[in-house]
Amino acid sequence: MERRSYFEAVNLHKYFPGVHALNDVTITADKGSVLGIIGINGAGKSTFMNALAGELAIDSGEYYIGGEKTEIRNQKDSEKNRIALIHQEAVVFKDLTVAENVFIYNLKDYTKAGRLQYKKMYEDASRYLSMIGAQVNPRELAKNITVGEKQMIEIARALVRDAEIVLFDEPTSSLSLEEKENLFRIIHQLKEQQKIVMYITHFLDEVLKICDRTVVMRDGEVTGDFRIREVSTRELITGIAGHEVETVVNQGEENEGEEVLKIENLNCYPAVKNINFSVHKGEILGLWGLLGSGRTEIIRSIFALDKPDSGAIYKRNKEGKMLKISGHKLLEECAYVTEDRHYDGLFMAMPIWKNITMANIRNFSNGMMDVQKEHEYSIKMIEEMQIKTPDENVLVETLSGGNQQKVIMARCIGKNPDVFFIDEPTRGVDVNAKSFIHRKILELARQGCAVVMVSSEIEENLNLCDRVLIVRNGTITDEVRKTDISKQNLMDLCLGIKEGQNE
Amino acid sequence: MSIQRYCAKKKNAFMNRRDKTFILASLAAGAALLLAIAFAKPGFYAAKNISSILIQCSAVAIMAAGQIYVMVSGGIDLSIPSVMMLSGCIGALVMRQTNNILLGILSIMAVAVLAGLFNGFSVAKLKINAFVATMITMLVANGLSLKVTKSSSIPVPQEFTGLFGKYYGPVHANIAVMILCLIVLQFVLTKTGFGRCIYAIGTNEKSAQACGIRTDKVKIQVFLISGILSGIAAIVLTARIASSSLSLASDSTSLDVIAAAIVGGASIKGGVGTAVGAFAGAFIINGLSNLLVLFGIDYYSIQIIKGMVFIFITYFDTIRAKARRA
């Protein structure tokens, strides 16, 4: 049978325990084009990418590259087929120089008599980096460069390997606006060099902007294949979700509830400087700022997870009095959804039920843990949060991102808190889980909970918040009331455009 | 969805099974060892002898149970046997000076508690790596033991050996203390909220913190417990051999204790293990030593062979951890 496209993956199947991760997936791509691959978490797009990158082997199916049948069983095969994957979080060694990082796979080629030829390495590195227009000093240590520049290292690696097929796995999730523009420029450049670019993303606007064609995946299957010129956003969303998805918007009137939490003069060197704010009953307060502006650090120092240098916290107690409270005590009484569920959120190797009750052990113990009660409670929460799982004994690490996030939400809601801190409520979460979580947050606020939310997604701030505080360089620079919240406004304030400076 | 559910259930069952397989494998290895002893020396398993094996391994089992607490929380305590030795020696000296058993026991426990608190403070508050912190304690305890005993053996009073080193009916006091410790420790570890917190910290310390668990407090408590158990082990051991000296703990006792914990299901990486497992581990490790002695192998060769076996055991731990994650 004749092969029509330069790259063809035909009838791929991959089974994980419990999931048919790739179900008869056929994807083709032509030289000099950008192919988008979109879908919710667990749709199979990452599995597909990882299979191409040789990080996992498919169970059945065939690959054809340039008309030739080929095998991709491991990373060596993938390299041989000139495929390069740009990871979501760039894989760099932070104590090595940029040049060493660029040639990390080829250090052999730069070794003469057992010694690395740094001079040649620096020269070549700057040549490759300038090819993609990256302004990075190859002698700089990787820990001193920005996230975007780290990504440039990965792209440079792909160039070094002379990759034909370049895979991008959600490359923009932690980039600044400028870095994003630069990345799109590079992708365009790769396209002009007749490479094949495959681009995984959650963000539809990016697909519409840079891709020529896009494949939509759902539940391990390819459910759509569109030419970008001929498709509407609505069609894509419906394709991704399998049904129409509502956008959840906070339509409540601006109403000033009583103050429940007040932060005074909080300082935590060096990331948090002189923080003052208060949160009111039934309010959703956004902390909005760029990545690295100190949003997460503010929350961590409120809870004394990073020990603050100075400052006081007051919380309204049951009798209605505002009393001074320590960070640790506050953390016991409040709910806290952390930024990164893998790093400091979940207990991956533990079953769901233990995860759900972990923040609230005291409620389930009278000397002895009441395991029966824990199970019953977990089952109730699994139902309430619509967590998709066979039962409460499943290990959390086997759940999809959206369901994992729901487990953390369930744990926090179970504390019945009057203040709820949420850092990145929907990072790496599919559209269905996202709108569910949004609805839950609104519901919490409506029940009188004060919600403090940090989100990198501007829409989340627009749709949910009653009030937004702008965080810049570790301090709160502005306050935006509900009626004034707009995309332009938030963007300008967090960049500090009014003062004419950029971070 | 129903198929997916079925598969996910299967995966969990599969993983549990694999984990169990590994634990079974280690127990099987232990059983094989004991069989080997039986062949090497028929008559070894007379009822009296089993009881004497249990008595022999009681101190290591008690210390291993303390080690389990630390290891479940993701740490390690190298100082347990040295603290045991130091507290035993000081206790013996106090008893010799005052002829007061109660004072002796109190001083044993005081030394052990102080050492445990010191370890806990170094690890939880000063953020010193547990391996380094407890190694320092180990060296200090060894040095102090040498100083206070001047390398001599200090006999303990008859009343003391009579209390903790004798049979009560068919049961030896050592075994009774060991079983009591195991029951209490197993209960606290697996049934209480405190125990749950220890597992949480060992699984993911950052997550535990974010859940509002005071991880530094729990860590200090965990090291305190391992200290207390060093003290109990010191009481049991000095009472049995009727004296205290530098030979209470040998070079390899520290490894014996860690190996017992790992064979019993604990992991260097934290988050798993039970006190009862530590007991089984101690039994097996003790069996190994016995076997080697029975074959007439000299002390130094035994050290070499044990070293090899420990490498295998820790390697075993890594593959087990991998299986757990897969």
PDB file of C-alpha atoms in Angstrom, chain B residues 104-294:
ATOM      1  CA  GLY B 104      19.596   2.218  86.960  1.00  0.00           C
ATOM      2  CA  ILE B 105      16.555   1.737  84.731  1.00  0.00           C
ATOM      3  CA  LEU B 106      15.738   5.429  84.906  1.00  0.00           C
ATOM      4  CA  SER B 107      19.248   6.376  83.881  1.00  0.00           C
ATOM      5  CA  ILE B 108      19.183   3.900  80.988  1.00  0.00           C
ATOM      6  CA  MET B 109      15.948   5.424  79.748  1.00  0.00           C
ATOM      7  CA  ALA B 110      17.161   8.972  80.345  1.00  0.00           C
ATOM      8  CA  VAL B 111      20.241   8.425  78.177  1.00  0.00           C
ATOM      9  CA  ALA B 112      18.186   6.750  75.466  1.00  0.00           C
ATOM     10  CA  VAL B 113      15.537   9.488  75.492  1.00  0.00           C
ATOM     11  CA  LEU B 114      18.166  12.225  75.335  1.00  0.00           C
ATOM     12  CA  ALA B 115      19.882  10.557  72.390  1.00  0.00           C
ATOM     13  CA  GLY B 116      16.549  10.149  70.605  1.00  0.00           C
ATOM     14  CA  LEU B 117      15.628  13.787  71.189  1.00  0.00           C
ATOM     15  CA  PHE B 118      19.058  14.866  69.991  1.00  0.00           C
ATOM     16  CA  ASN B 119      18.627  12.872  66.776  1.00  0.00           C
ATOM     17  CA  GLY B 120      15.114  14.200  66.290  1.00  0.00           C
ATOM     18  CA  PHE B 121      16.168  17.771  66.887  1.00  0.00           C
ATOM     19  CA  SER B 122      19.111  17.512  64.488  1.00  0.00           C
ATOM     20  CA  VAL B 123      16.944  16.048  61.757  1.00  0.00           C
ATOM     21  CA  ALA B 124      13.689  17.964  62.196  1.00  0.00           C
ATOM     22  CA  LYS B 125      14.899  21.363  63.367  1.00  0.00           C
ATOM     23  CA  LEU B 126      18.478  21.670  62.157  1.00  0.00           C
ATOM     24  CA  LYS B 127      17.515  19.859  58.925  1.00  0.00           C
ATOM     25  CA  ILE B 128      20.574  17.656  59.019  1.00  0.00           C
ATOM     26  CA  ASN B 129      20.308  14.584  56.854  1.00  0.00           C
ATOM     27  CA  ALA B 130      19.166  11.677  59.046  1.00  0.00           C
ATOM     28  CA  PHE B 131      22.010   9.457  57.902  1.00  0.00           C
ATOM     29  CA  VAL B 132      24.631  12.020  58.878  1.00  0.00           C
ATOM     30  CA  ALA B 133      22.941  13.137  62.096  1.00  0.00           C
ATOM     31  CA  THR B 134      22.510   9.634  63.470  1.00  0.00           C
ATOM     32  CA  MET B 135      25.980   8.595  62.341  1.00  0.00           C
ATOM     33  CA  ILE B 136      27.337  11.438  64.458  1.00  0.00           C
ATOM     34  CA  THR B 137      25.249  10.276  67.410  1.00  0.00           C
ATOM     35  CA  MET B 138      26.562   6.783  66.808  1.00  0.00           C
ATOM     36  CA  LEU B 139      30.176   7.927  66.962  1.00  0.00           C
ATOM     37  CA  VAL B 140      29.580  10.071  70.032  1.00  0.00           C
ATOM     38  CA  ALA B 141      27.754   7.224  71.801  1.00  0.00           C
ATOM     39  CA  ASN B 142      30.542   4.783  70.928  1.00  0.00           C
ATOM     40  CA  GLY B 143      33.175   7.177  72.229  1.00  0.00           C
ATOM     41  CA  LEU B 144      31.262   7.881  75.424  1.00  0.00           C
ATOM     42  CA  SER B 145      30.735   4.175  76.041  1.00  0.00           C
ATOM     43  CA  LEU B 146      34.464   3.601  75.773  1.00  0.00           C
ATOM     44  CA  LYS B 147      35.122   6.468  78.152  1.00  0.00           C
ATOM     45  CA  VAL B 148      32.671   5.459  80.865  1.00  0.00           C
ATOM     46  CA  THR B 149      33.486   1.751  80.828  1.00  0.00           C
ATOM     47  CA  LYS B 150      37.229   2.153  80.207  1.00  0.00           C
ATOM     48  CA  SER B 151      36.792  -0.949  78.037  1.00  0.00           C
ATOM     49  CA  SER B 152      35.916  -3.105  80.999  1.00  0.00           C
ATOM     50  CA  SER B 153      32.834  -5.158  81.554  1.00  0.00           C
ATOM     51  CA  ILE B 154      30.488  -3.898  84.263  1.00  0.00           C
ATOM     52  CA  PRO B 155      28.376  -6.511  85.982  1.00  0.00           C
ATOM     53  CA  VAL B 156      24.775  -5.649  86.817  1.00  0.00           C
ATOM     54  CA  PRO B 157      23.120  -6.581  90.135  1.00  0.00           C
ATOM     55  CA  GLN B 158      21.443  -9.938  90.553  1.00  0.00           C
ATOM     56  CA  GLU B 159      18.086  -8.328  91.247  1.00  0.00           C
ATOM     57  CA  PHE B 160      18.210  -6.692  87.819  1.00  0.00           C
ATOM     58  CA  THR B 161      19.018  -9.894  85.927  1.00  0.00           C
ATOM     59  CA  GLY B 162      16.422 -11.617  88.076  1.00  0.00           C
ATOM     60  CA  LEU B 163      13.805  -9.124  86.964  1.00  0.00           C
ATOM     61  CA  PHE B 164      14.440  -8.970  83.198  1.00  0.00           C
ATOM     62  CA  GLY B 165      16.653 -11.950  82.456  1.00  0.00           C
ATOM     63  CA  LYS B 166      14.743 -14.894  83.905  1.00  0.00           C
ATOM     64  CA  TYR B 167      11.932 -17.208  82.955  1.00  0.00           C
ATOM     65  CA  TYR B 168       8.490 -16.499  84.284  1.00  0.00           C
ATOM     66  CA  GLY B 169       6.922 -19.917  84.012  1.00  0.00           C
ATOM     67  CA  PRO B 170       7.637 -21.009  80.462  1.00  0.00           C
ATOM     68  CA  VAL B 171       8.139 -17.465  79.156  1.00  0.00           C
ATOM     69  CA  HIS B 172      11.413 -15.632  79.323  1.00  0.00           C
ATOM     70  CA  ALA B 173      11.189 -11.994  80.381  1.00  0.00           C
ATOM     71  CA  ASN B 174      13.005 -10.921  77.210  1.00  0.00           C
ATOM     72  CA  ILE B 175      10.364 -12.519  75.021  1.00  0.00           C
ATOM     73  CA  ALA B 176       7.567 -11.011  77.084  1.00  0.00           C
ATOM     74  CA  VAL B 177       9.047  -7.519  76.779  1.00  0.00           C
ATOM     75  CA  MET B 178       9.639  -8.002  73.054  1.00  0.00           C
ATOM     76  CA  ILE B 179       6.097  -9.159  72.387  1.00  0.00           C
ATOM     77  CA  LEU B 180       4.650  -6.368  74.492  1.00  0.00           C
ATOM     78  CA  CYS B 181       6.710  -3.791  72.577  1.00  0.00           C
ATOM     79  CA  LEU B 182       5.682  -5.257  69.244  1.00  0.00           C
ATOM     80  CA  ILE B 183       1.997  -5.239  70.092  1.00  0.00           C
ATOM     81  CA  VAL B 184       2.047  -1.645  71.300  1.00  0.00           C
ATOM     82  CA  LEU B 185       4.210  -0.427  68.421  1.00  0.00           C
ATOM     83  CA  GLN B 186       2.221  -2.274  65.795  1.00  0.00           C
ATOM     84  CA  PHE B 187      -1.003  -0.853  67.189  1.00  0.00           C
ATOM     85  CA  VAL B 188       0.268   2.724  67.330  1.00  0.00           C
ATOM     86  CA  LEU B 189       1.767   2.536  63.862  1.00  0.00           C
ATOM     87  CA  THR B 190      -1.135   0.987  62.016  1.00  0.00           C
ATOM     88  CA  LYS B 191      -4.204   1.956  63.996  1.00  0.00           C
ATOM     89  CA  THR B 192      -3.756   5.486  65.304  1.00  0.00           C
ATOM     90  CA  GLY B 193      -3.747   8.921  63.735  1.00  0.00           C
ATOM     91  CA  PHE B 194      -0.162   9.407  64.845  1.00  0.00           C
ATOM     92  CA  GLY B 195       0.832   6.276  62.938  1.00  0.00           C
ATOM     93  CA  ARG B 196      -1.019   7.520  59.868  1.00  0.00           C
ATOM     94  CA  CYS B 197       0.943  10.760  60.043  1.00  0.00           C
ATOM     95  CA  ILE B 198       4.219   8.808  60.071  1.00  0.00           C
ATOM     96  CA  TYR B 199       3.229   6.963  56.902  1.00  0.00           C
ATOM     97  CA  ALA B 200       2.115  10.244  55.343  1.00  0.00           C
ATOM     98  CA  ILE B 201       5.463  11.898  56.009  1.00  0.00           C
ATOM     99  CA  GLY B 202       7.344   8.927  54.630  1.00  0.00           C
ATOM    100  CA  THR B 203       5.212   8.890  51.496  1.00  0.00           C
ATOM    101  CA  ASN B 204       5.430  12.607  50.748  1.00  0.00           C
ATOM    102  CA  GLU B 205       6.689  14.985  53.382  1.00  0.00           C
ATOM    103  CA  LYS B 206       5.693  18.112  51.448  1.00  0.00           C
ATOM    104  CA  SER B 207       2.140  16.897  51.015  1.00  0.00           C
ATOM    105  CA  ALA B 208       1.975  15.997  54.691  1.00  0.00           C
ATOM    106  CA  GLN B 209       3.011  19.535  55.570  1.00  0.00           C
ATOM    107  CA  ALA B 210       0.379  21.002  53.310  1.00  0.00           C
ATOM    108  CA  CYS B 211      -2.199  18.785  55.014  1.00  0.00           C
ATOM    109  CA  GLY B 212      -1.411  20.580  58.251  1.00  0.00           C
ATOM    110  CA  ILE B 213       0.619  17.750  59.751  1.00  0.00           C
ATOM    111  CA  ARG B 214       3.401  19.158  61.928  1.00  0.00           C
ATOM    112  CA  THR B 215       6.092  17.134  60.275  1.00  0.00           C
ATOM    113  CA  ASP B 216       8.927  18.384  62.469  1.00  0.00           C
ATOM    114  CA  LYS B 217       7.044  17.417  65.631  1.00  0.00           C
ATOM    115  CA  VAL B 218       6.243  13.968  64.313  1.00  0.00           C
ATOM    116  CA  LYS B 219       9.829  13.407  63.221  1.00  0.00           C
ATOM    117  CA  ILE B 220      11.142  14.303  66.662  1.00  0.00           C
ATOM    118  CA  GLN B 221       8.615  11.934  68.210  1.00  0.00           C
ATOM    119  CA  VAL B 222       9.660   9.172  65.844  1.00  0.00           C
ATOM    120  CA  PHE B 223      13.328   9.523  66.772  1.00  0.00           C
ATOM    121  CA  LEU B 224      12.295   9.730  70.410  1.00  0.00           C
ATOM    122  CA  ILE B 225      10.527   6.397  70.017  1.00  0.00           C
ATOM    123  CA  SER B 226      13.552   4.785  68.441  1.00  0.00           C
ATOM    124  CA  GLY B 227      15.604   6.161  71.337  1.00  0.00           C
ATOM    125  CA  ILE B 228      13.202   4.729  73.905  1.00  0.00           C
ATOM    126  CA  LEU B 229      13.372   1.347  72.207  1.00  0.00           C
ATOM    127  CA  SER B 230      17.173   1.478  72.298  1.00  0.00           C
ATOM    128  CA  GLY B 231      16.794   1.892  76.048  1.00  0.00           C
ATOM    129  CA  ILE B 232      14.377  -1.025  76.334  1.00  0.00           C
ATOM    130  CA  ALA B 233      16.707  -3.165  74.253  1.00  0.00           C
ATOM    131  CA  ALA B 234      19.546  -2.174  76.598  1.00  0.00           C
ATOM    132  CA  ILE B 235      17.531  -3.327  79.616  1.00  0.00           C
ATOM    133  CA  VAL B 236      16.665  -6.626  77.975  1.00  0.00           C
ATOM    134  CA  LEU B 237      20.184  -7.340  76.802  1.00  0.00           C
ATOM    135  CA  THR B 238      22.131  -6.334  79.919  1.00  0.00           C
ATOM    136  CA  ALA B 239      19.732  -8.311  82.072  1.00  0.00           C
ATOM    137  CA  ARG B 240      20.212 -11.393  79.916  1.00  0.00           C
ATOM    138  CA  ILE B 241      24.013 -11.323  79.768  1.00  0.00           C
ATOM    139  CA  ALA B 242      24.270  -9.938  83.310  1.00  0.00           C
ATOM    140  CA  SER B 243      26.786  -7.263  82.421  1.00  0.00           C
ATOM    141  CA  SER B 244      27.361  -4.199  80.269  1.00  0.00           C
ATOM    142  CA  SER B 245      30.353  -3.684  78.040  1.00  0.00           C
ATOM    143  CA  LEU B 246      31.389  -2.522  74.618  1.00  0.00           C
ATOM    144  CA  SER B 247      30.358  -5.914  73.271  1.00  0.00           C
ATOM    145  CA  LEU B 248      26.652  -5.112  73.704  1.00  0.00           C
ATOM    146  CA  ALA B 249      26.725  -3.885  70.119  1.00  0.00           C
ATOM    147  CA  SER B 250      29.173  -5.015  67.496  1.00  0.00           C
ATOM    148  CA  ASP B 251      30.154  -3.212  64.321  1.00  0.00           C
ATOM    149  CA  SER B 252      27.452  -4.896  62.352  1.00  0.00           C
ATOM    150  CA  THR B 253      24.539  -4.530  64.767  1.00  0.00           C
ATOM    151  CA  SER B 254      23.514  -1.283  63.123  1.00  0.00           C
ATOM    152  CA  LEU B 255      23.273  -3.062  59.797  1.00  0.00           C
ATOM    153  CA  ASP B 256      21.533  -6.020  61.440  1.00  0.00           C
ATOM    154  CA  VAL B 257      18.831  -3.680  62.642  1.00  0.00           C
ATOM    155  CA  ILE B 258      18.388  -1.960  59.280  1.00  0.00           C
ATOM    156  CA  ALA B 259      18.434  -5.268  57.427  1.00  0.00           C
ATOM    157  CA  ALA B 260      15.837  -6.690  59.796  1.00  0.00           C
ATOM    158  CA  ALA B 261      13.613  -3.699  59.078  1.00  0.00           C
ATOM    159  CA  ILE B 262      14.003  -4.026  55.317  1.00  0.00           C
ATOM    160  CA  VAL B 263      13.477  -7.803  55.275  1.00  0.00           C
ATOM    161  CA  GLY B 264      10.376  -7.083  57.337  1.00  0.00           C
ATOM    162  CA  GLY B 265       8.947  -4.823  54.626  1.00  0.00           C
ATOM    163  CA  ALA B 266      10.337  -1.355  55.360  1.00  0.00           C
ATOM    164  CA  SER B 267      12.004   0.677  52.655  1.00  0.00           C
ATOM    165  CA  ILE B 268      14.919   3.094  52.680  1.00  0.00           C
ATOM    166  CA  LYS B 269      12.577   5.364  50.735  1.00  0.00           C
ATOM    167  CA  GLY B 270      10.003   5.481  53.516  1.00  0.00           C
ATOM    168  CA  GLY B 271       6.239   5.107  53.653  1.00  0.00           C
ATOM    169  CA  VAL B 272       6.010   1.339  54.159  1.00  0.00           C
ATOM    170  CA  GLY B 273       6.683  -1.244  56.833  1.00  0.00           C
ATOM    171  CA  THR B 274       5.165  -2.611  60.024  1.00  0.00           C
ATOM    172  CA  ALA B 275       6.495  -3.372  63.491  1.00  0.00           C
ATOM    173  CA  VAL B 276       5.526  -7.022  63.200  1.00  0.00           C
ATOM    174  CA  GLY B 277       7.509  -7.181  59.975  1.00  0.00           C
ATOM    175  CA  ALA B 278      10.541  -5.952  61.888  1.00  0.00           C
ATOM    176  CA  PHE B 279      10.146  -8.864  64.245  1.00  0.00           C
ATOM    177  CA  ALA B 280      10.063 -11.369  61.374  1.00  0.00           C
ATOM    178  CA  GLY B 281      13.085  -9.631  59.870  1.00  0.00           C
ATOM    179  CA  ALA B 282      15.036  -9.809  63.107  1.00  0.00           C
ATOM    180  CA  PHE B 283      14.216 -13.491  63.391  1.00  0.00           C
ATOM    181  CA  ILE B 284      15.536 -14.169  59.894  1.00  0.00           C
ATOM    182  CA  ILE B 285      18.674 -12.077  60.280  1.00  0.00           C
ATOM    183  CA  ASN B 286      19.405 -13.779  63.565  1.00  0.00           C
ATOM    184  CA  GLY B 287      18.871 -17.125  61.862  1.00  0.00           C
ATOM    185  CA  LEU B 288      21.474 -16.189  59.279  1.00  0.00           C
ATOM    186  CA  SER B 289      24.051 -15.381  61.947  1.00  0.00           C
ATOM    187  CA  ASN B 290      23.282 -18.639  63.712  1.00  0.00           C
ATOM    188  CA  LEU B 291      23.609 -20.610  60.532  1.00  0.00           C
ATOM    189  CA  LEU B 292      27.031 -19.170  59.789  1.00  0.00           C
ATOM    190  CA  VAL B 293      28.221 -19.877  63.295  1.00  0.00           C
ATOM    191  CA  LEU B 294      26.909 -23.436  63.034  1.00  0.00           C
TER     192      LEU B 294
END
